[in-house]
Coordinates of N, CA and C in Angstrom, one line a residue:
Chain A
S1 N 0.8 -1.2 0.0 CA 0.0 0.0 0.0 C 0.9 1.2 0.0
Q2 N 0.4 2.3 -0.5 CA 1.1 3.6 -0.5 C 0.4 4.6 0.3
Q3 N 1.2 5.3 1.0 CA 0.6 6.3 1.9 C 0.6 7.7 1.3
G4 N 1.7 8.1 0.7 CA 1.9 9.4 0.2 C 1.5 9.6 -1.2
E5 N 1.0 10.8 -1.5 CA 0.8 11.2 -2.9 C 1.5 12.5 -3.2
E6 N 2.4 12.4 -4.1 CA 3.2 13.6 -4.4 C 2.6 14.3 -5.6
D7 N 2.7 15.6 -5.6 CA 2.4 16.4 -6.8 C 3.4 17.5 -6.9
P8 N 3.7 17.9 -8.1 CA 3.2 17.2 -9.3 C 3.9 15.9 -9.6
Q9 N 3.4 15.1 -10.5 CA 4.0 13.8 -10.8 C 5.3 14.1 -11.6
A10 N 5.3 15.1 -12.3 CA 6.5 15.5 -13.1 C 6.7 17.0 -13.1
L11 N 7.9 17.5 -13.1 CA 8.2 18.9 -13.1 C 9.4 19.2 -13.8
S12 N 9.3 20.1 -14.8 CA 10.5 20.6 -15.5 C 10.7 22.1 -15.3
I13 N 11.9 22.5 -14.9 CA 12.1 23.9 -14.6 C 13.5 24.2 -15.2
Q14 N 13.8 25.5 -15.3 CA 15.1 26.0 -15.8 C 16.1 25.9 -14.6
E15 N 17.3 25.7 -15.0 CA 18.4 25.7 -14.0 C 18.4 27.1 -13.3
G16 N 18.5 27.0 -12.0 CA 18.6 28.3 -11.3 C 17.2 28.6 -10.6
E17 N 16.2 28.0 -11.1 CA 14.9 28.3 -10.5 C 14.7 27.4 -9.3
N18 N 13.7 27.7 -8.5 CA 13.3 26.9 -7.4 C 12.3 25.8 -7.8
A19 N 12.4 24.7 -7.2 CA 11.5 23.6 -7.4 C 10.8 23.2 -6.1
T20 N 9.5 23.1 -6.2 CA 8.7 22.8 -5.1 C 7.9 21.5 -5.4
M21 N 8.0 20.6 -4.5 CA 7.2 19.3 -4.6 C 6.4 19.1 -3.3
N22 N 5.2 18.6 -3.5 CA 4.3 18.4 -2.4 C 4.0 17.0 -2.2
C23 N 3.7 16.7 -0.9 CA 3.4 15.3 -0.5 C 2.2 15.3 0.4
S24 N 1.2 14.5 0.2 CA 0.1 14.3 1.2 C 0.1 12.9 1.6
Y25 N -0.4 12.7 2.8 CA -0.4 11.4 3.4 C -1.7 11.2 4.1
K26 N -2.0 10.0 4.6 CA -3.4 9.7 5.0 C -3.5 9.5 6.5
T27 N -2.5 8.8 7.1 CA -2.6 8.5 8.5 C -1.6 9.3 9.4
S28 N -1.8 9.3 10.7 CA -0.9 10.0 11.6 C 0.5 9.4 11.5
I29 N 1.5 10.2 11.6 CA 2.9 9.8 11.4 C 3.8 10.1 12.6
N30 N 4.9 9.4 12.6 CA 6.0 9.8 13.5 C 6.9 10.8 12.8
N31 N 7.3 10.4 11.6 CA 8.3 11.2 10.8 C 7.9 11.2 9.4
L32 N 8.4 12.1 8.7 CA 8.3 12.1 7.2 C 9.7 12.4 6.7
Q33 N 10.0 11.6 5.6 CA 11.3 11.7 5.1 C 11.2 12.0 3.6
W34 N 12.2 12.6 3.0 CA 12.3 12.9 1.6 C 13.6 12.1 1.1
Y35 N 13.4 11.5 0.0 CA 14.5 10.8 -0.7 C 14.6 11.2 -2.1
R36 N 15.8 11.1 -2.6 CA 16.1 11.3 -4.1 C 16.6 10.0 -4.7
Q37 N 16.2 9.8 -5.9 CA 16.6 8.6 -6.6 C 16.9 9.0 -8.1
N38 N 18.2 8.8 -8.4 CA 18.6 9.0 -9.8 C 18.2 7.8 -10.6
S39 N 18.0 8.0 -11.9 CA 17.4 6.9 -12.7 C 18.2 5.6 -12.6
G40 N 17.5 4.6 -12.2 CA 18.1 3.2 -12.1 C 19.0 3.0 -10.9
R41 N 19.0 4.0 -10.0 CA 20.0 3.9 -8.8 C 19.2 3.7 -7.5
G42 N 20.0 3.6 -6.5 CA 19.4 3.5 -5.1 C 18.9 4.8 -4.6
L43 N 18.4 4.8 -3.4 CA 17.8 5.9 -2.7 C 18.9 6.7 -2.0
V44 N 18.7 8.0 -2.0 CA 19.6 8.9 -1.3 C 18.7 9.6 -0.3
H45 N 19.0 9.5 1.0 CA 18.2 10.1 2.0 C 18.5 11.6 2.1
L46 N 17.5 12.4 2.0 CA 17.7 13.9 2.0 C 17.5 14.5 3.3
I47 N 16.4 14.3 3.9 CA 16.0 15.0 5.1 C 14.9 14.3 5.8
L48 N 14.9 14.3 7.1 CA 13.8 13.8 8.0 C 13.2 14.9 8.8
I49 N 11.9 14.9 8.8 CA 11.2 15.9 9.7 C 10.3 15.2 10.6
R50 N 10.4 15.5 11.9 CA 9.6 14.8 12.8 C 8.2 15.4 12.9
S51 N 7.2 14.7 13.5 CA 5.9 15.2 13.5 C 5.7 16.4 14.3
N52 N 6.6 16.7 15.2 CA 6.5 17.9 16.1 C 7.3 19.1 15.5
E53 N 7.8 18.9 14.3 CA 8.6 19.9 13.6 C 7.7 20.5 12.5
R54 N 7.9 21.7 12.2 CA 7.1 22.4 11.1 C 8.0 22.7 9.9
E55 N 9.3 22.9 10.1 CA 10.1 23.3 9.0 C 11.6 22.8 9.3
K56 N 12.3 22.5 8.3 CA 13.6 22.1 8.4 C 14.4 22.4 7.2
H57 N 15.7 22.8 7.4 CA 16.5 23.2 6.3 C 17.8 22.3 6.3
S58 N 18.2 22.1 5.0 CA 19.5 21.4 4.9 C 20.1 21.9 3.5
G59 N 21.1 22.8 3.6 CA 21.7 23.3 2.4 C 20.6 24.0 1.6
R60 N 20.5 23.6 0.3 CA 19.5 24.2 -0.6 C 18.1 23.6 -0.4
L61 N 17.9 22.7 0.5 CA 16.6 22.1 0.7 C 15.9 22.7 1.9
R62 N 14.6 22.8 1.7 CA 13.7 23.3 2.8 C 12.5 22.4 2.8
V63 N 12.2 21.8 3.9 CA 11.0 20.9 4.1 C 10.1 21.5 5.1
T64 N 8.8 21.5 4.7 CA 7.8 21.9 5.7 C 6.9 20.7 6.0
L65 N 6.3 20.8 7.1 CA 5.3 19.7 7.5 C 4.1 20.4 8.1
D66 N 2.9 20.0 7.6 CA 1.7 20.5 8.2 C 0.9 19.3 8.6
T67 N 0.9 18.9 9.9 CA 0.3 17.7 10.3 C -1.3 17.8 10.3
S68 N -1.7 19.0 10.4 CA -3.2 19.2 10.4 C -3.7 19.0 9.0
K69 N -2.9 19.3 8.0 CA -3.4 19.0 6.6 C -2.8 17.7 6.1
K70 N -1.9 17.1 6.9 CA -1.3 15.8 6.5 C -0.5 16.1 5.2
S71 N 0.3 17.1 5.2 CA 1.0 17.4 3.9 C 2.4 17.9 4.3
S72 N 3.3 17.7 3.3 CA 4.7 18.2 3.4 C 5.1 18.8 2.0
S73 N 6.0 19.7 2.1 CA 6.6 20.2 0.8 C 8.1 20.2 0.9
L74 N 8.7 19.9 -0.3 CA 10.1 20.0 -0.4 C 10.5 21.1 -1.4
L75 N 11.3 22.0 -1.0 CA 11.7 23.1 -1.8 C 13.2 23.0 -2.1
I76 N 13.6 23.0 -3.4 CA 15.0 23.0 -3.7 C 15.2 24.3 -4.3
T77 N 16.1 25.1 -3.7 CA 16.4 26.4 -4.2 C 17.6 26.4 -5.2
A78 N 17.6 27.4 -6.1 CA 18.7 27.5 -7.1 C 19.1 26.2 -7.7
S79 N 18.1 25.6 -8.4 CA 18.3 24.2 -8.9 C 19.4 24.1 -9.8
R80 N 20.0 22.9 -9.9 CA 21.1 22.6 -10.7 C 20.8 21.4 -11.6
A81 N 21.5 21.2 -12.6 CA 21.3 20.0 -13.5 C 21.4 18.7 -12.7
A82 N 22.3 18.7 -11.8 CA 22.5 17.5 -11.0 C 21.3 17.1 -10.1
D83 N 20.4 18.1 -9.9 CA 19.1 17.8 -9.1 C 18.1 17.0 -9.9
T84 N 18.3 16.8 -11.2 CA 17.4 16.0 -12.0 C 17.4 14.6 -11.4
A85 N 16.2 14.2 -11.0 CA 16.0 12.9 -10.3 C 14.5 12.7 -10.0
S86 N 14.2 11.6 -9.4 CA 12.9 11.4 -8.8 C 13.0 11.6 -7.3
Y87 N 11.9 12.3 -6.8 CA 11.9 12.6 -5.3 C 10.7 12.0 -4.7
F88 N 10.9 11.3 -3.6 CA 9.9 10.6 -2.9 C 9.7 11.0 -1.5
C89 N 8.5 11.2 -1.0 CA 8.3 11.3 0.4 C 8.0 9.9 1.0
A90 N 8.3 9.7 2.2 CA 8.1 8.4 2.9 C 7.7 8.7 4.3
T91 N 6.7 8.0 4.8 CA 6.2 8.2 6.1 C 6.3 6.9 6.9
D92 N 6.4 7.0 8.2 CA 6.2 5.9 9.1 C 5.1 6.3 10.1
G93 N 4.1 5.4 10.1 CA 3.0 5.7 10.9 C 3.2 5.4 12.4
I94 N 2.4 6.0 13.2 CA 2.4 5.8 14.7 C 2.1 4.3 14.9
G95 N 2.9 3.7 15.7 CA 2.7 2.3 16.0 C 3.0 1.3 14.9
D96 N 3.7 1.8 13.9 CA 4.0 1.0 12.7 C 5.4 1.2 12.4
D97 N 6.1 0.1 12.2 CA 7.6 0.2 11.9 C 7.9 0.2 10.4
K98 N 6.8 0.3 9.6 CA 7.1 0.3 8.1 C 7.2 1.7 7.6
I99 N 8.0 1.8 6.6 CA 8.1 3.1 5.9 C 7.4 2.9 4.6
I100 N 6.5 3.8 4.3 CA 5.7 3.7 3.1 C 6.0 4.9 2.2
F101 N 6.2 4.6 1.0 CA 6.6 5.7 0.0 C 5.4 6.2 -0.8
G102 N 5.6 7.5 -1.1 CA 4.6 8.1 -2.0 C 5.0 7.8 -3.5
K103 N 4.2 8.3 -4.4 CA 4.4 7.9 -5.8 C 5.5 8.6 -6.4
G104 N 6.0 9.7 -5.9 CA 7.2 10.4 -6.4 C 6.9 11.5 -7.4
T105 N 7.8 12.4 -7.4 CA 7.8 13.5 -8.4 C 9.1 13.4 -9.3
R106 N 9.0 13.3 -10.6 CA 10.1 13.3 -11.5 C 10.5 14.7 -11.8
L107 N 11.6 15.1 -11.3 CA 12.1 16.5 -11.5 C 13.1 16.5 -12.6
H108 N 13.0 17.4 -13.6 CA 13.9 17.6 -14.7 C 14.4 19.0 -14.7
I109 N 15.7 19.2 -14.6 CA 16.2 20.6 -14.6 C 16.8 20.8 -16.0
L110 N 16.2 21.8 -16.6 CA 16.6 22.2 -18.0 C 17.8 23.1 -18.0
P111 N 18.8 22.8 -18.8 CA 20.1 23.6 -18.8 C 19.8 25.0 -19.4
Chain B
G1 N 27.9 6.8 8.4 CA 26.6 6.3 8.7 C 26.5 4.8 8.5
A2 N 25.4 4.2 8.9 CA 25.3 2.7 8.7 C 25.2 2.4 7.3
V3 N 25.7 1.2 6.9 CA 25.7 0.8 5.5 C 24.9 -0.5 5.4
V4 N 24.1 -0.6 4.3 CA 23.4 -1.8 3.9 C 23.9 -2.2 2.5
S5 N 24.2 -3.4 2.4 CA 24.7 -3.9 1.0 C 23.7 -4.9 0.5
Q6 N 23.6 -5.0 -0.8 CA 22.8 -6.0 -1.5 C 23.7 -6.8 -2.5
H7 N 23.4 -8.0 -2.6 CA 24.1 -8.8 -3.6 C 23.2 -9.8 -4.3
P8 N 23.2 -10.0 -5.6 CA 24.0 -9.2 -6.5 C 23.4 -7.8 -6.8
S9 N 24.1 -7.0 -7.5 CA 23.6 -5.7 -7.8 C 22.6 -5.8 -9.0
R10 N 22.9 -6.8 -9.9 CA 22.0 -7.1 -11.0 C 22.1 -8.5 -11.4
V11 N 21.0 -9.1 -11.8 CA 21.0 -10.5 -12.2 C 20.0 -10.7 -13.4
I12 N 20.5 -11.5 -14.3 CA 19.6 -11.9 -15.5 C 19.5 -13.4 -15.4
C13 N 18.2 -13.8 -15.5 CA 18.0 -15.2 -15.4 C 16.9 -15.7 -16.4
K14 N 16.9 -17.0 -16.6 CA 15.8 -17.5 -17.5 C 14.5 -17.7 -16.7
S15 N 13.5 -17.6 -17.4 CA 12.2 -17.8 -16.8 C 12.1 -19.2 -16.2
G16 N 11.5 -19.3 -15.0 CA 11.4 -20.6 -14.4 C 12.5 -20.9 -13.3
T17 N 13.5 -20.1 -13.4 CA 14.6 -20.3 -12.4 C 14.3 -19.5 -11.1
S18 N 15.0 -19.8 -10.1 CA 14.9 -19.1 -8.8 C 16.1 -18.2 -8.6
V19 N 15.9 -17.1 -8.0 CA 17.0 -16.1 -7.8 C 17.0 -15.7 -6.3
K20 N 18.2 -15.7 -5.8 CA 18.3 -15.3 -4.4 C 19.0 -13.9 -4.3
I21 N 18.5 -13.0 -3.5 CA 19.0 -11.7 -3.3 C 19.4 -11.6 -1.8
E22 N 20.6 -11.1 -1.5 CA 21.0 -11.0 -0.2 C 21.0 -9.5 0.3
C23 N 20.6 -9.3 1.5 CA 20.7 -7.9 2.1 C 21.4 -8.0 3.4
R24 N 22.5 -7.3 3.5 CA 23.3 -7.3 4.7 C 23.5 -5.9 5.3
S25 N 23.4 -5.9 6.6 CA 23.7 -4.7 7.4 C 25.2 -4.9 7.7
L26 N 26.0 -4.0 7.3 CA 27.5 -4.2 7.4 C 28.1 -3.8 8.7
D27 N 27.5 -2.8 9.4 CA 28.2 -2.4 10.6 C 27.2 -2.2 11.8
F28 N 26.0 -2.9 11.6 CA 25.1 -2.9 12.7 C 24.2 -4.1 12.6
Q29 N 23.6 -4.4 13.7 CA 22.6 -5.5 13.8 C 21.2 -5.0 13.6
A30 N 20.5 -5.7 12.7 CA 19.1 -5.3 12.4 C 18.2 -6.4 12.7
T31 N 17.3 -6.2 13.7 CA 16.3 -7.3 13.9 C 15.2 -7.3 12.9
T32 N 15.1 -6.1 12.2 CA 14.0 -6.0 11.2 C 14.6 -5.5 9.9
M33 N 14.3 -6.1 8.8 CA 14.6 -5.7 7.5 C 13.4 -5.6 6.7
F34 N 13.4 -4.8 5.6 CA 12.2 -4.6 4.8 C 12.6 -4.9 3.3
W35 N 11.7 -5.4 2.6 CA 11.9 -5.6 1.1 C 10.9 -4.8 0.4
Y36 N 11.5 -4.1 -0.6 CA 10.6 -3.3 -1.5 C 10.9 -3.7 -3.0
R37 N 9.9 -3.5 -3.8 CA 10.0 -3.7 -5.2 C 9.6 -2.4 -5.9
Q38 N 10.3 -2.1 -7.0 CA 10.1 -0.9 -7.7 C 10.1 -1.2 -9.2
F39 N 9.0 -1.0 -9.9 CA 8.9 -1.1 -11.3 C 9.3 0.2 -11.9
P40 N 9.7 0.1 -13.2 CA 10.1 1.4 -13.9 C 9.2 2.5 -13.8
K41 N 9.7 3.7 -13.4 CA 9.0 4.9 -13.3 C 7.9 4.8 -12.3
Q42 N 8.0 3.9 -11.4 CA 7.0 3.9 -10.3 C 7.7 4.0 -8.9
S43 N 6.9 4.0 -7.9 CA 7.5 4.2 -6.6 C 7.9 2.8 -6.0
L44 N 8.5 2.9 -4.8 CA 8.8 1.7 -4.1 C 7.6 1.1 -3.4
M45 N 7.3 -0.2 -3.6 CA 6.2 -0.8 -2.9 C 6.7 -1.8 -1.9
L46 N 6.3 -1.7 -0.7 CA 6.7 -2.6 0.4 C 6.2 -4.0 0.1
M47 N 7.1 -5.0 0.1 CA 6.6 -6.3 -0.1 C 6.4 -7.1 1.2
A48 N 7.4 -6.9 2.1 CA 7.4 -7.7 3.3 C 8.3 -7.2 4.3
T49 N 8.0 -7.5 5.6 CA 8.9 -7.2 6.7 C 9.5 -8.5 7.2
S50 N 10.8 -8.4 7.3 CA 11.6 -9.6 7.6 C 12.1 -9.5 9.1
N51 N 11.7 -10.4 9.9 CA 12.1 -10.4 11.3 C 13.0 -11.5 11.6
E52 N 14.1 -11.2 12.3 CA 15.1 -12.2 12.6 C 14.5 -13.2 13.6
G53 N 14.6 -14.5 13.3 CA 14.1 -15.5 14.1 C 12.6 -15.8 14.0
S54 N 11.9 -15.1 13.1 CA 10.5 -15.4 13.0 C 10.1 -15.3 11.5
K55 N 8.9 -15.7 11.2 CA 8.4 -15.6 9.8 C 8.2 -14.1 9.4
A56 N 8.4 -14.0 8.1 CA 8.2 -12.6 7.5 C 6.8 -12.3 7.5
T57 N 6.5 -11.0 7.5 CA 5.1 -10.5 7.4 C 5.0 -9.9 6.0
Y58 N 4.1 -10.4 5.2 CA 3.9 -10.0 3.8 C 2.8 -9.0 3.7
E59 N 3.0 -8.1 2.8 CA 1.9 -7.1 2.5 C 0.9 -7.7 1.6
Q60 N -0.3 -7.1 1.6 CA -1.4 -7.7 0.9 C -1.1 -7.8 -0.6
G61 N -1.4 -8.9 -1.2 CA -1.1 -9.1 -2.6 C 0.2 -9.7 -2.9
V62 N 1.1 -9.8 -2.0 CA 2.4 -10.4 -2.2 C 2.4 -11.9 -1.9
E63 N 2.8 -12.7 -2.8 CA 2.7 -14.2 -2.6 C 3.9 -14.6 -1.8
K64 N 3.6 -15.1 -0.6 CA 4.7 -15.6 0.3 C 5.4 -16.8 -0.3
D65 N 4.7 -17.6 -1.0 CA 5.4 -18.8 -1.5 C 6.2 -18.5 -2.8
K66 N 6.0 -17.4 -3.3 CA 6.8 -17.0 -4.5 C 8.0 -16.2 -4.1
F67 N 7.8 -15.4 -3.1 CA 8.9 -14.5 -2.6 C 9.3 -15.0 -1.2
L68 N 10.2 -15.9 -1.1 CA 10.6 -16.5 0.1 C 11.6 -15.6 0.8
I69 N 11.4 -15.3 2.1 CA 12.3 -14.4 2.9 C 12.8 -15.2 4.0
N70 N 14.1 -15.1 4.2 CA 14.7 -15.8 5.3 C 15.7 -14.8 6.0
H71 N 15.4 -14.5 7.3 CA 16.2 -13.6 8.0 C 17.1 -14.4 8.9
A72 N 18.2 -14.9 8.3 CA 19.0 -15.9 8.9 C 19.8 -15.4 10.1
S73 N 20.2 -14.2 10.2 CA 20.9 -13.7 11.3 C 20.6 -12.2 11.5
L74 N 21.2 -11.6 12.4 CA 20.9 -10.2 12.7 C 21.5 -9.2 11.7
T75 N 22.3 -9.8 10.7 CA 22.9 -8.9 9.7 C 22.6 -9.4 8.3
L76 N 21.7 -10.4 8.1 CA 21.5 -10.9 6.8 C 20.0 -11.3 6.6
S77 N 19.4 -10.8 5.6 CA 18.1 -11.3 5.1 C 18.2 -11.6 3.7
T78 N 17.5 -12.7 3.3 CA 17.6 -13.1 1.8 C 16.1 -13.1 1.3
L79 N 16.0 -12.7 0.1 CA 14.8 -12.8 -0.7 C 15.0 -13.7 -1.9
T80 N 14.2 -14.8 -1.9 CA 14.3 -15.7 -3.1 C 13.1 -15.6 -3.9
V81 N 13.3 -15.2 -5.2 CA 12.2 -15.2 -6.1 C 12.1 -16.5 -6.8
T82 N 11.1 -17.3 -6.4 CA 11.0 -18.7 -6.9 C 10.3 -18.7 -8.3
S83 N 10.8 -19.6 -9.1 CA 10.2 -19.7 -10.5 C 9.9 -18.4 -11.1
A84 N 11.0 -17.6 -11.3 CA 10.8 -16.2 -11.7 C 10.3 -16.2 -13.2
H85 N 9.4 -15.2 -13.4 CA 8.9 -15.0 -14.7 C 9.1 -13.5 -15.1
P86 N 9.0 -13.2 -16.4 CA 9.3 -11.9 -16.9 C 8.6 -10.8 -16.1
E87 N 7.4 -11.0 -15.6 CA 6.7 -10.0 -14.9 C 7.3 -9.7 -13.5
D88 N 8.3 -10.6 -13.1 CA 9.0 -10.4 -11.8 C 10.2 -9.5 -12.0
S89 N 10.5 -9.1 -13.2 CA 11.6 -8.2 -13.5 C 11.3 -6.9 -12.8
S90 N 12.3 -6.5 -12.0 CA 12.0 -5.3 -11.2 C 13.3 -4.9 -10.5
F91 N 13.2 -3.8 -9.8 CA 14.3 -3.3 -8.9 C 13.9 -3.7 -7.5
Y92 N 14.7 -4.5 -6.8 CA 14.4 -4.9 -5.5 C 15.3 -4.2 -4.5
I93 N 14.7 -3.6 -3.5 CA 15.5 -2.8 -2.6 C 15.2 -3.2 -1.2
C94 N 16.2 -3.4 -0.4 CA 16.0 -3.8 1.0 C 16.4 -2.6 1.9
S95 N 15.9 -2.6 3.1 CA 16.3 -1.7 4.1 C 16.4 -2.4 5.4
A96 N 17.2 -1.8 6.3 CA 17.5 -2.4 7.6 C 17.2 -1.3 8.7
R97 N 16.6 -1.8 9.7 CA 16.3 -0.8 10.8 C 17.3 -0.9 11.9
L98 N 17.8 0.3 12.2 CA 18.8 0.4 13.3 C 18.1 1.0 14.5
A99 N 18.1 0.3 15.6 CA 17.5 0.8 16.8 C 18.5 1.0 17.8
L100 N 18.7 2.2 18.3 CA 19.7 2.5 19.3 C 18.9 2.9 20.6
A101 N 19.3 2.4 21.7 CA 18.7 2.7 23.0 C 18.6 4.2 23.2
G102 N 17.4 4.7 23.4 CA 17.2 6.1 23.7 C 17.3 7.0 22.5
A103 N 17.4 6.4 21.3 CA 17.4 7.2 20.1 C 16.4 6.8 19.1
Q104 N 16.1 7.6 18.2 CA 15.0 7.3 17.2 C 15.5 6.3 16.3
E105 N 14.6 5.4 15.9 CA 15.0 4.3 14.9 C 15.2 5.0 13.6
T106 N 16.1 4.4 12.8 CA 16.4 4.9 11.5 C 16.5 3.7 10.6
Q107 N 16.0 3.8 9.4 CA 16.1 2.8 8.4 C 17.2 3.2 7.4
Y108 N 18.0 2.2 7.0 CA 19.0 2.4 6.0 C 18.7 1.5 4.8
F109 N 18.8 2.1 3.6 CA 18.4 1.4 2.4 C 19.7 0.9 1.7
G110 N 19.5 -0.3 1.1 CA 20.5 -0.9 0.3 C 20.5 -0.3 -1.1
P111 N 21.5 -0.5 -1.9 CA 21.6 0.1 -3.3 C 20.7 -0.5 -4.3
G112 N 20.0 -1.6 -3.9 CA 19.1 -2.3 -4.9 C 19.7 -3.4 -5.7
T113 N 18.8 -4.2 -6.2 CA 19.2 -5.3 -7.1 C 18.3 -5.3 -8.3
R114 N 18.8 -5.2 -9.4 CA 18.0 -5.2 -10.6 C 17.9 -6.6 -11.2
L115 N 16.7 -7.1 -11.3 CA 16.4 -8.4 -11.8 C 15.7 -8.4 -13.1
L116 N 16.3 -9.1 -14.1 CA 15.7 -9.2 -15.4 C 15.5 -10.7 -15.7
V117 N 14.3 -11.0 -15.9 CA 13.9 -12.4 -16.2 C 13.6 -12.5 -17.7
L118 N 14.3 -13.4 -18.4 CA 14.1 -13.5 -19.8 C 13.1 -14.5 -20.2

């Protein structure tokens, strides 16, 4: 089963622009994480935000979490060609040790 | 950080054969490991939870007799795709959960195994 729904499903922007991806989920969570996956490769963990946190930064990444709306956003500022990848949110529910992934957003940075 | 390895990284096999994929936690012990499957341009779908010393817990729709999971030790879980068919061709990813006393649990993902069944 999948918990998260990302939107948009695909996003193309010019290099240097900011990219925003959103994720919605259905059940109460402990944490929400964002991962990056280059085509045909494994996952790269980007950032974890706990249910009691509202915003978190890591370099060019900014993640927000709104537990009342059961949604999160990932903002990548000053995008680079190397940011081209698929981005997934993943949640682990309260009382559940499984991590469930959203459908992902395919981000393409145009040179 | 903690490292999880998978072997092999890719495998090509004939239809009807069985394929074993190993998932190892290299520098920590993992009582629980997870197996995911990812089809092209899709997300990761959880297949099963592998518990050391007990039977795996399968997600709805995943055939336990086709995808055999053995959590042989605290550092090794294996997934065997029995009688593989072309529709089983996929990217299989494992993760291992690290639980430290007094700290939040973290899952670490392996690099994945690409299976192609001809």
